PDB file of C-alpha atoms in Angstrom:
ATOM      1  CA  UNK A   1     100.197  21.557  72.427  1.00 60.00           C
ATOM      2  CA  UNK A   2     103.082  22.492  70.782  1.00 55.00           C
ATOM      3  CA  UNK A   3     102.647  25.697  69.288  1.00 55.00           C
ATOM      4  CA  UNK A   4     101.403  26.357  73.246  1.00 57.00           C
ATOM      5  CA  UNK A   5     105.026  25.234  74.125  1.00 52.00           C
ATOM      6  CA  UNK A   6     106.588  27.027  71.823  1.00 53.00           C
ATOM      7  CA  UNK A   7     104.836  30.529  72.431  1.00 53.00           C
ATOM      8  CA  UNK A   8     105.647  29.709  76.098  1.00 53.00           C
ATOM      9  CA  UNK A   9     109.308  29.319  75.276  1.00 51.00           C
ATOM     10  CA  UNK A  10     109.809  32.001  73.508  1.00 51.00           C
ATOM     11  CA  UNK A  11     108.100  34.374  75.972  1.00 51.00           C
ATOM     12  CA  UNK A  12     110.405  32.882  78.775  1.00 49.00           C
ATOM     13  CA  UNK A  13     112.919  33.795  76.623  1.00 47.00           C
ATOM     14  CA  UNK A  14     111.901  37.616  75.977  1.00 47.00           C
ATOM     15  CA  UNK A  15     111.541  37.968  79.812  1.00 45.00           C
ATOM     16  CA  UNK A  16     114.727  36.378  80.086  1.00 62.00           C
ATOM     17  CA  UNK A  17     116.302  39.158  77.624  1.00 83.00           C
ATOM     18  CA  UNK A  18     114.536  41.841  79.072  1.00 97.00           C
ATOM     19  CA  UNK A  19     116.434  45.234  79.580  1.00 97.00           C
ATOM     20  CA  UNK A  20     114.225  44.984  82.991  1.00 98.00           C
ATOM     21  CA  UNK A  21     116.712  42.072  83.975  1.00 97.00           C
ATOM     22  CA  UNK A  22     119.460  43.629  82.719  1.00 97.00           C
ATOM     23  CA  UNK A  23     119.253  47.041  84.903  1.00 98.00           C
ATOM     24  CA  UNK A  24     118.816  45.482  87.835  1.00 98.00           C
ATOM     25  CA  UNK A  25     122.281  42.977  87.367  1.00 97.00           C
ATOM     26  CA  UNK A  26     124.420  46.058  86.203  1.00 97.00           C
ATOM     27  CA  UNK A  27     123.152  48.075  89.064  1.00 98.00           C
ATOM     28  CA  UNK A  28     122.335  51.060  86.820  1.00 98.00           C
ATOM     29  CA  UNK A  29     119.620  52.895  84.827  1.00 98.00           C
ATOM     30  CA  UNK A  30     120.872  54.955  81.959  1.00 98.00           C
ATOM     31  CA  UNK A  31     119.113  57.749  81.053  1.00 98.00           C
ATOM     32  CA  UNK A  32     119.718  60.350  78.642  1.00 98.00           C
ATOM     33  CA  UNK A  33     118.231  63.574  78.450  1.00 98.00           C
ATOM     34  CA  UNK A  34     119.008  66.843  76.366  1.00 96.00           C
ATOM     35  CA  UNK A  35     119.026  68.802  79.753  1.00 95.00           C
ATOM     36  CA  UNK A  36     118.142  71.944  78.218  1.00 92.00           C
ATOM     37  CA  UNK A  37     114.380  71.999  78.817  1.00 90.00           C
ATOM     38  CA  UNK A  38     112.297  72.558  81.581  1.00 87.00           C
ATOM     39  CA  UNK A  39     110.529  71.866  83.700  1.00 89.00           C
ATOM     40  CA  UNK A  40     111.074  68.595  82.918  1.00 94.00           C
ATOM     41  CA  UNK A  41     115.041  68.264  82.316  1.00 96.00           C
ATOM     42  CA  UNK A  42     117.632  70.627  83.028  1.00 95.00           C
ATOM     43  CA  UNK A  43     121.460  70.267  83.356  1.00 96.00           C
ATOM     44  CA  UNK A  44     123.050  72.154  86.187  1.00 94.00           C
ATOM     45  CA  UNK A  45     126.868  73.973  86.000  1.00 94.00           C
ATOM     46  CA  UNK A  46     127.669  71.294  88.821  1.00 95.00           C
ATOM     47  CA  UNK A  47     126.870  68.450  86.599  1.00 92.00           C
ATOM     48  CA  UNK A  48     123.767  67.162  87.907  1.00 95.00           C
ATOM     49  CA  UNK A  49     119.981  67.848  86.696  1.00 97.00           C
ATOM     50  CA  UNK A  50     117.006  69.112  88.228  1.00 97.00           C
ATOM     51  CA  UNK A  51     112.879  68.832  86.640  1.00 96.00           C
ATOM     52  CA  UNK A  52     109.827  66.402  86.951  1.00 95.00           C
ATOM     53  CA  UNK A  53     111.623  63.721  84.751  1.00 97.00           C
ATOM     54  CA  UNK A  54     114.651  64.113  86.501  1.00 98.00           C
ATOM     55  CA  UNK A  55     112.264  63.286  89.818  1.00 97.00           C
ATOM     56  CA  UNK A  56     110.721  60.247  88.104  1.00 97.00           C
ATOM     57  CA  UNK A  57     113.520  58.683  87.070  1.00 98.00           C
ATOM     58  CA  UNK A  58     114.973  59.064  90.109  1.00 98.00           C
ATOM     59  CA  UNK A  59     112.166  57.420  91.998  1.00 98.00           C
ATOM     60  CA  UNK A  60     111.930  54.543  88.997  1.00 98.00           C
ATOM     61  CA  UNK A  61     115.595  53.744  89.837  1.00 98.00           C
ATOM     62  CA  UNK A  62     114.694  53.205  93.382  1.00 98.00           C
ATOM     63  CA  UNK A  63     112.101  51.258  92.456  1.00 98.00           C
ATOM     64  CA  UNK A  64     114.543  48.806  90.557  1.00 98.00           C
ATOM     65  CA  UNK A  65     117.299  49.107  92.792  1.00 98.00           C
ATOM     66  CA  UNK A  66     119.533  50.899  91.457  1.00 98.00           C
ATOM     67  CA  UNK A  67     121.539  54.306  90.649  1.00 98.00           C
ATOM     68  CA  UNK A  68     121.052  56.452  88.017  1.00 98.00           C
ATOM     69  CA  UNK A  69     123.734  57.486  85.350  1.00 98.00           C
ATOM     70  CA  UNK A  70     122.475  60.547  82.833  1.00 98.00           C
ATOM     71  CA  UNK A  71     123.857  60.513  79.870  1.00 97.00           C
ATOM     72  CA  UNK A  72     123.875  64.039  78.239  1.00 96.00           C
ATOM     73  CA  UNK A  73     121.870  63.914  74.381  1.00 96.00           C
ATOM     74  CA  UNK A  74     121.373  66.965  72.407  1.00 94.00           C
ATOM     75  CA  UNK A  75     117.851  67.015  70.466  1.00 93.00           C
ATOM     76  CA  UNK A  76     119.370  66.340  66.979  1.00 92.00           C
ATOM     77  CA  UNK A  77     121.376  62.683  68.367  1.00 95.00           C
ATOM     78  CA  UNK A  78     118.559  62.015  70.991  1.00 96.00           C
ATOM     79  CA  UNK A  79     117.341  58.812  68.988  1.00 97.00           C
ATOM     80  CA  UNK A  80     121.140  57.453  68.138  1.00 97.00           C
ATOM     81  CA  UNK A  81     122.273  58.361  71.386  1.00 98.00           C
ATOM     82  CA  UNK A  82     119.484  56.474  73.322  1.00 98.00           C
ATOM     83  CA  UNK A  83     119.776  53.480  71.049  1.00 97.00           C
ATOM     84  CA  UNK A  84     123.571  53.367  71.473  1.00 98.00           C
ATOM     85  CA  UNK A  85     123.429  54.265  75.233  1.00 98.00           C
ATOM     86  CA  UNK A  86     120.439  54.079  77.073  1.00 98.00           C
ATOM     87  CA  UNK A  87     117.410  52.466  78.672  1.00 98.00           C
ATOM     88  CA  UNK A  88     115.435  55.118  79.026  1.00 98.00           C
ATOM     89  CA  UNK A  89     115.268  58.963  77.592  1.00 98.00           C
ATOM     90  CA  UNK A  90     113.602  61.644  79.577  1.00 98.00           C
ATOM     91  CA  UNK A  91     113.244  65.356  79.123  1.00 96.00           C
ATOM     92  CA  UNK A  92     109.817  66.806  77.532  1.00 94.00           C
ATOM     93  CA  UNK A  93     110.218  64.078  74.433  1.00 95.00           C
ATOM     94  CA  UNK A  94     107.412  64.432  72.432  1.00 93.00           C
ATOM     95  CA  UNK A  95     105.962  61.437  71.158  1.00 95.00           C
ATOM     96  CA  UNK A  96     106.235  61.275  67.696  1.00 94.00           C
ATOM     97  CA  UNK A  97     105.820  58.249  64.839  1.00 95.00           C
ATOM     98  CA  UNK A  98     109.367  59.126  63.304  1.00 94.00           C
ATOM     99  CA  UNK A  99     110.741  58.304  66.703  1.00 96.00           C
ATOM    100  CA  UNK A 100     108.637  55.487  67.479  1.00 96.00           C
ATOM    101  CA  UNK A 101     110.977  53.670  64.525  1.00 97.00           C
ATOM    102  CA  UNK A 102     113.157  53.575  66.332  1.00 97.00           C
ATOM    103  CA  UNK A 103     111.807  52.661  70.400  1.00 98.00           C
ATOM    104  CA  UNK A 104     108.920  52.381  72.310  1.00 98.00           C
ATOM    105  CA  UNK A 105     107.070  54.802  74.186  1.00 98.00           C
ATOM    106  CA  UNK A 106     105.779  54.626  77.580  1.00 98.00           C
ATOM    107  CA  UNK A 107     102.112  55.446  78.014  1.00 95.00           C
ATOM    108  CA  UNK A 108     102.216  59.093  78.112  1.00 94.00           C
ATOM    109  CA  UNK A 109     102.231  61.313  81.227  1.00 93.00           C
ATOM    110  CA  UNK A 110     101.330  64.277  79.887  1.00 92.00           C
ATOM    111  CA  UNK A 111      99.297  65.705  77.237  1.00 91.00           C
ATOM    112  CA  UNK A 112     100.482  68.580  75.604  1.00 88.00           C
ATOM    113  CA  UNK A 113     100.638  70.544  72.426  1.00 93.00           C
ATOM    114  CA  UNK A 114     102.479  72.941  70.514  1.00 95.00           C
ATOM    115  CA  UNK A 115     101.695  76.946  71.393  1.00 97.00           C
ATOM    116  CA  UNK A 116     103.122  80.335  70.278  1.00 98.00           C
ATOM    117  CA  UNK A 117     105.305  82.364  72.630  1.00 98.00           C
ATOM    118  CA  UNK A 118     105.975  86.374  71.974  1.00 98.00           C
ATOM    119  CA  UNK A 119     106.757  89.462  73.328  1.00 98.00           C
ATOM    120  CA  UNK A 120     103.098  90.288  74.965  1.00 98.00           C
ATOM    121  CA  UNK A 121     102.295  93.432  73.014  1.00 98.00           C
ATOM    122  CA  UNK A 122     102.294  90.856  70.032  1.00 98.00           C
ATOM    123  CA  UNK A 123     100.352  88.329  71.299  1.00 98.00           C
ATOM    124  CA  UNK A 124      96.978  89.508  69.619  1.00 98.00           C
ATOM    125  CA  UNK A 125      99.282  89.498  66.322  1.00 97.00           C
ATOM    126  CA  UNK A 126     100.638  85.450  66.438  1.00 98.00           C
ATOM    127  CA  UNK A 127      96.680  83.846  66.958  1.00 97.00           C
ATOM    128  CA  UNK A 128      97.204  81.035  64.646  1.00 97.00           C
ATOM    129  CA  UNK A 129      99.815  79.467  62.042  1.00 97.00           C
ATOM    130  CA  UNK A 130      98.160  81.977  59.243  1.00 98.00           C
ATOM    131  CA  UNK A 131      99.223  84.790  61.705  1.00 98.00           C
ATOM    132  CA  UNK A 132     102.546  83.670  61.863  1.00 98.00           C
ATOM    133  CA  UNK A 133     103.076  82.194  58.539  1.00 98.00           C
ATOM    134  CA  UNK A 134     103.902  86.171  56.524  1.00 97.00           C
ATOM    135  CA  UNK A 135     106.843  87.384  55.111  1.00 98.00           C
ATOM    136  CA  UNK A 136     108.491  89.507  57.293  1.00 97.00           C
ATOM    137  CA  UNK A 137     107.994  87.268  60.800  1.00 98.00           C
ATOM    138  CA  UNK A 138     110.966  85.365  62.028  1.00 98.00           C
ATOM    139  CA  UNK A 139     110.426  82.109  63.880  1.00 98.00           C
ATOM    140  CA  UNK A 140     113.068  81.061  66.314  1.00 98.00           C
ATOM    141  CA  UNK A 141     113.320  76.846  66.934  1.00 97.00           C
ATOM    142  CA  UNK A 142     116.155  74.934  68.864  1.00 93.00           C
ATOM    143  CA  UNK A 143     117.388  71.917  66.465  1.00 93.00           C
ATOM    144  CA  UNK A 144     116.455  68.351  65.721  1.00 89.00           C
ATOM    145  CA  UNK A 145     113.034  68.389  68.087  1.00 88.00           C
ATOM    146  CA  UNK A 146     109.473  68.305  67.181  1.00 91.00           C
ATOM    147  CA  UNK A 147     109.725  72.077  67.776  1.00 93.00           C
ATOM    148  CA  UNK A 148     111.721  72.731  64.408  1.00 95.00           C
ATOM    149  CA  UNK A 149     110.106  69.663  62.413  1.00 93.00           C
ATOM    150  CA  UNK A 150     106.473  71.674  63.093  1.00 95.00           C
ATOM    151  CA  UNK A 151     107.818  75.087  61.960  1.00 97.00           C
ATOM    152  CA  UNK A 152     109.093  73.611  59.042  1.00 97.00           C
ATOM    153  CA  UNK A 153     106.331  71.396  57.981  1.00 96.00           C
ATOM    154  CA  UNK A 154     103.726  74.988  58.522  1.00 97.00           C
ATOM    155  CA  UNK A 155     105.784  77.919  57.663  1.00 98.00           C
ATOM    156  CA  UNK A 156     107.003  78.508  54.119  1.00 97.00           C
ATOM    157  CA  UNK A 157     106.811  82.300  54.149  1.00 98.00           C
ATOM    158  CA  UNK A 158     108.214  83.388  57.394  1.00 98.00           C
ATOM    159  CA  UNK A 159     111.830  83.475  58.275  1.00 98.00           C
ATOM    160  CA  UNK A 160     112.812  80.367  60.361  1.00 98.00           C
ATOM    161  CA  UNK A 161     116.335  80.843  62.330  1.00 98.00           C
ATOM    162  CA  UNK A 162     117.519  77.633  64.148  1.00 97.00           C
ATOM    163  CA  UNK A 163     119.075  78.917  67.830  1.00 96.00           C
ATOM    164  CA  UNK A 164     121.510  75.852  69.599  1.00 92.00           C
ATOM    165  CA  UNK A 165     120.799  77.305  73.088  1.00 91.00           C
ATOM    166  CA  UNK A 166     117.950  75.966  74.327  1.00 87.00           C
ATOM    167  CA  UNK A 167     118.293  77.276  77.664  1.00 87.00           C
ATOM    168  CA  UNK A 168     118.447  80.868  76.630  1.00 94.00           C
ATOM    169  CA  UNK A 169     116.606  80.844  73.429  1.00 96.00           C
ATOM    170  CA  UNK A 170     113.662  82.941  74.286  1.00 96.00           C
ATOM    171  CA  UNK A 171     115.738  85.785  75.587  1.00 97.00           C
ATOM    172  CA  UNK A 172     116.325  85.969  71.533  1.00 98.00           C
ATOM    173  CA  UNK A 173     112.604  87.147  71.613  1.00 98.00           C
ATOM    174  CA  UNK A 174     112.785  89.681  74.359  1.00 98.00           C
ATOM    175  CA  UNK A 175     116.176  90.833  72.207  1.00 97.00           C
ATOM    176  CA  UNK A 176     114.275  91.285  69.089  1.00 97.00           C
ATOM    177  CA  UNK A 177     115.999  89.228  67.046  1.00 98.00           C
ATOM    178  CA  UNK A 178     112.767  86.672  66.819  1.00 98.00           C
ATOM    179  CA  UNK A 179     108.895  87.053  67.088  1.00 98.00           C
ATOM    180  CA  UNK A 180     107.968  84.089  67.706  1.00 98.00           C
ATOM    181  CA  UNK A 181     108.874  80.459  69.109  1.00 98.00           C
ATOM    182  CA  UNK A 182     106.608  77.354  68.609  1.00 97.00           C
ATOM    183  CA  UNK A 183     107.166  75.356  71.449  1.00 94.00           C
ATOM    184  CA  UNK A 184     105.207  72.668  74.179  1.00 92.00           C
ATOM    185  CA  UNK A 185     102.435  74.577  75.808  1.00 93.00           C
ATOM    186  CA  UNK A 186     103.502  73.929  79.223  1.00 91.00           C
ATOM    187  CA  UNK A 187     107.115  75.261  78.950  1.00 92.00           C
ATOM    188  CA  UNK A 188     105.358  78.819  76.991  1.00 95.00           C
ATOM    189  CA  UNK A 189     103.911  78.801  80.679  1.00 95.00           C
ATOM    190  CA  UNK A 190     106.906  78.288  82.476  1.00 93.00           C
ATOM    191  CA  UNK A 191     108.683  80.813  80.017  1.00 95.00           C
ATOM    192  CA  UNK A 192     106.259  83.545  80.783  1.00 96.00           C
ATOM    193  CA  UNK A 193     106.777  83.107  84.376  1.00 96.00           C
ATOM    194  CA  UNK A 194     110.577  83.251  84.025  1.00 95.00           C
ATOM    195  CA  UNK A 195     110.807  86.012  81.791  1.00 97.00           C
ATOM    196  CA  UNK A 196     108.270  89.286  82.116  1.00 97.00           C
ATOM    197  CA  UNK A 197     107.729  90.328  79.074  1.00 98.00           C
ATOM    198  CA  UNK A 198     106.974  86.821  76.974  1.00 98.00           C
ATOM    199  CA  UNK A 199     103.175  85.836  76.555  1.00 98.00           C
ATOM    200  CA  UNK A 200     102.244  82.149  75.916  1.00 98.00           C
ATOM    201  CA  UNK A 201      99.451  82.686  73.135  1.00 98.00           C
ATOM    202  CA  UNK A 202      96.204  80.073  73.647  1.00 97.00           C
ATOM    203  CA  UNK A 203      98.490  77.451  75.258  1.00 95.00           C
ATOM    204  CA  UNK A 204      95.075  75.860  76.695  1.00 94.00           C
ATOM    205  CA  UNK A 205      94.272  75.439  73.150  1.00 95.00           C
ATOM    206  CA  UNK A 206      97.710  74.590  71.307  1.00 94.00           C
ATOM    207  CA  UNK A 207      98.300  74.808  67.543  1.00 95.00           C
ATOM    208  CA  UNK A 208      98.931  70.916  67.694  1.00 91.00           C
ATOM    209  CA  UNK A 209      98.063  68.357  69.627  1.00 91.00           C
ATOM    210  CA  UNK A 210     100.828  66.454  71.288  1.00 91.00           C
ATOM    211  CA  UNK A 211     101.679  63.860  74.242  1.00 94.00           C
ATOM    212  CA  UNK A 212     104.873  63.257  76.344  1.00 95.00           C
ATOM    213  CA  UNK A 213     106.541  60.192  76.988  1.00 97.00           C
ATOM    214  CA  UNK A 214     109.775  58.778  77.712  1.00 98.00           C
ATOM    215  CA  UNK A 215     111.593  56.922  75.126  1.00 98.00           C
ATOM    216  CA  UNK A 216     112.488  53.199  75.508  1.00 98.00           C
ATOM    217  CA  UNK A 217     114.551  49.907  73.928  1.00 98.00           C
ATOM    218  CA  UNK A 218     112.206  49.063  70.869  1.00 97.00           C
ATOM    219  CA  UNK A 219     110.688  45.605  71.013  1.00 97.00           C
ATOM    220  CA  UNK A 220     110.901  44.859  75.164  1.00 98.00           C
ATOM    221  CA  UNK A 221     107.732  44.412  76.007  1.00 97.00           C
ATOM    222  CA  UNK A 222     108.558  43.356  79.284  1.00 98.00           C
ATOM    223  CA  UNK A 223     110.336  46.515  80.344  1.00 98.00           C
ATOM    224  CA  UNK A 224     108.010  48.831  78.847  1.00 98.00           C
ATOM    225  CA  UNK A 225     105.052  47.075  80.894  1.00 98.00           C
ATOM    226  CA  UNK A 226     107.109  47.902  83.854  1.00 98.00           C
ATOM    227  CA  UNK A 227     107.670  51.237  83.052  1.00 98.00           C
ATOM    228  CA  UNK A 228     104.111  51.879  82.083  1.00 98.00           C
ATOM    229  CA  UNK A 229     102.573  50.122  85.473  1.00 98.00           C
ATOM    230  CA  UNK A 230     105.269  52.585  87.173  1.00 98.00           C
ATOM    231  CA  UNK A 231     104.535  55.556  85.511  1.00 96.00           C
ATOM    232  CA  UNK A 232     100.533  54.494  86.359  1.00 96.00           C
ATOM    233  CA  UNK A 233     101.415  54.386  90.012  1.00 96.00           C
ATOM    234  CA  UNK A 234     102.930  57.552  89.826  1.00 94.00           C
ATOM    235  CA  UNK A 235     100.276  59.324  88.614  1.00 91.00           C
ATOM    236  CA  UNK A 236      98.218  57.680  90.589  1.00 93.00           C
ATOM    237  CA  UNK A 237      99.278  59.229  93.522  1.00 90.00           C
TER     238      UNK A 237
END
């Protein structure tokens, strides 16, 4: 009976500490979000942001009752940034084990993987990480994502140039000054839609296999069981 009481009491007092509670009494969900990668996050000139997590957020914070305040978190301080500032972080965020350190994920939304981009005419070229992996091929990554940590944990003989720009990035490509970007199969799709000339190379069967999910307080349970039966609804319909 009393180690019944006590696991009671101590589960009132999680829900009790919950970031769910929280939200709700400040009136605000913070989010942050790179902003530099779509279609899921993208920072406007005018200040606000457009994409499909941009939309789900949006719709969670309804959901709660509140507004939304974005908090703007470049790849390499995405995990100090969202521990320091945030409830939730949104924008294409891989799932990974190094960041799971750090938070929780919510169940993911999207299953994804890591794909080649090029210039078409090279596409034949850039089939698999042995293709890519020669002296004399440059690899172009934006910093501190799961983009980078991939090139540099499979290519040791091509050149690998780190580009801050995420927005612009593949134009590099088009420009000549890169081959090749490793990147989330569903934004070498979007890519090669935006910009004629740029192939996405197998992205139905990526290099890597990858989820998405959106990053959230480590050890509240109680908010990420909201956020998953939210996200479950979503999708649902």
């Amino acid at each position: 009976v009393v180690f019944i009481a006590t696991v009671f009491a101590a589960s009132t007092v999680q829900a009790e500490e919950s970031r769910l509670d929280a939200i709700q009494k400040s009136g605000a969900l913070r989010v942050c979000t790179p902003g530099d990668y779509q279609p899921f996050s993208l920072a406007k000139p005018d200040g606000t942001y457009e994409g499909i997590d941009v939309d789900l957020v949006q719709s969670m914070a309804k959901a709660l009752g509140v507004k939304v305040e974005f908090v703007k978190s470049p790849w390499p301080q995405l995990m100090d940034t969202f521990v320091e500032k945030c409830d939730v972080g949104v924008g294409g965020i891989s799932v990974t084990l190094d960041r799971q350190k750090g938070a929780f994920f919510s169940s993911a939304y999207m299953v994804n993987g890591k794909a080649p981009i090029t210039k078409c005419e090279n596409v034949a070229k850039f089939q698999s990480v042995a293709d890519i992996d020669k002296p004399g091929v440059t690899v172009i990554e934006n910093p501190g994502g799961s983009n980078e940590r991939f090139a540099r944990a499979n290519f040791k003989q091509a050149k690998i140039v780190i580009f801050e720009d995420n927005t612009v990035i593949f134009d590099e490509i088009l420009k000549g000054n890169a081959d090749v970007m490793i990147s989330e199969s569903v934004e070498t799709l979007v890519q090669q839609k935006q910009r004629p000339g740029l192939c996405a190379v197998n992205p139905d069967k990526p290099l890597q296999y990858g989820e998405m999910g959106y990053l959230l307080p480590r050890g509240d349970g109680v908010f990420k069981a909201w956020v998953d039966q939210f996200m479950h609804l979503a999708k649902a319909t």
